[in-house]
Coordinates of C-alpha atoms in Angstrom, one line a residue:
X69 CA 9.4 -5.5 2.6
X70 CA 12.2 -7.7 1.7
X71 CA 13.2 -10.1 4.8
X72 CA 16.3 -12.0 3.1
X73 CA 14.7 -15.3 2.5
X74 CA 14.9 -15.1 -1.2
X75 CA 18.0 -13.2 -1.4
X76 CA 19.9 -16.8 -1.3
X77 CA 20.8 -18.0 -4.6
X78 CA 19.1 -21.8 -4.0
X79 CA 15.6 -19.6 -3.8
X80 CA 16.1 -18.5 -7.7
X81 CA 17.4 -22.2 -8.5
X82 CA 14.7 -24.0 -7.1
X83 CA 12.4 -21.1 -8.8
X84 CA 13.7 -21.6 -12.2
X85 CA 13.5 -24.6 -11.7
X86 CA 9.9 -25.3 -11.2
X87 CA 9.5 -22.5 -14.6
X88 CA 11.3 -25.1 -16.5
X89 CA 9.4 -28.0 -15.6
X90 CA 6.1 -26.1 -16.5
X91 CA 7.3 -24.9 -19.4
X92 CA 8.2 -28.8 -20.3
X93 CA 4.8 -29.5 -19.1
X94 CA 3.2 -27.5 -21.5
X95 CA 5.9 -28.3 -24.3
X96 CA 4.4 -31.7 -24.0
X97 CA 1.3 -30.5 -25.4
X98 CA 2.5 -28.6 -28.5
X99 CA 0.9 -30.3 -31.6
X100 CA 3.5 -32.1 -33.9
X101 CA 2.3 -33.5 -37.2
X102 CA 5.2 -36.1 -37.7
X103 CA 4.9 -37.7 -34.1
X104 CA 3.0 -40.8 -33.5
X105 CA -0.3 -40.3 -31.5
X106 CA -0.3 -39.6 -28.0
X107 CA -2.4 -41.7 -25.1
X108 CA -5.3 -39.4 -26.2
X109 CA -5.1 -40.0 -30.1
X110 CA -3.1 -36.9 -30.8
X111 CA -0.4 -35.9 -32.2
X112 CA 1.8 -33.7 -29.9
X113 CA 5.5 -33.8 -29.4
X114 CA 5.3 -36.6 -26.4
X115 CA 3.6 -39.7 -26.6
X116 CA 2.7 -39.9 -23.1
X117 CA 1.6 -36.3 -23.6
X118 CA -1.2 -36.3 -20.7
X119 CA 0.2 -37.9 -18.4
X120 CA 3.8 -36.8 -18.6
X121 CA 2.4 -33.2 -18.5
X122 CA 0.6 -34.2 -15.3
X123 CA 3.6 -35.3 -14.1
X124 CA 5.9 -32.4 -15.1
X125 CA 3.1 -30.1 -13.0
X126 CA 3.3 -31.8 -10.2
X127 CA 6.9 -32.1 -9.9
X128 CA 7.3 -28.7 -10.6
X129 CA 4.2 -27.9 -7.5
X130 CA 6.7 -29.8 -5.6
X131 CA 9.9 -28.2 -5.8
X132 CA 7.4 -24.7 -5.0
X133 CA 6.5 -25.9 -2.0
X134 CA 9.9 -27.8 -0.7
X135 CA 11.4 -24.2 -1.7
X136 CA 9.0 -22.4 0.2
X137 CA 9.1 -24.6 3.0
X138 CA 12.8 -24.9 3.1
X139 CA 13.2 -21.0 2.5
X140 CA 10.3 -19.3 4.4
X141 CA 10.8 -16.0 5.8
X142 CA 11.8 -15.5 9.1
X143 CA 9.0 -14.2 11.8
X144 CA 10.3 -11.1 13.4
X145 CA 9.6 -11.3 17.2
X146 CA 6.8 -9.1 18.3
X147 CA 7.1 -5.7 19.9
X148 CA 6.4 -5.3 23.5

């Protein structure tokens, strides 16, 4: 049952949103032989590679929940 709530186009921003910044997060961690080691002593693509993915996860965990918050669907009032 569709109530509406994500029918508004801010819904799918903020929810491609957050899919970006995971998909960044995880970018971080994609091994690059050419980059200087990261915090851990690999070589990935970001030399803060731990904790900028930790980072990019938990931004993207909070534009989720702002979005959910701010876009929740509406309770129908109950039946008498």
């Amino acid at each position: 049952m569709n109530t509406g709530a994500n029918k508004e186009p801010q819904y799918s921003i903020l929810t491609a949103l957050a899919v970006l910044l995971a998909g960044l997060a995880v970018l971080t961690l994609v091994p690059h032989a050419s980059s200087e080691t990261d915090l851990v002593g690999l070589h990935t693509l970001c030399s803060f590679a731990p904790i900028s993915s930790l980072l990019l996860f938990g931004v993207a965990g909070f534009v989720i929940v702002m979005r959910n918050a701010t876009y929740k669907p509406r309770q129908r009032p109950p039946l008498r």
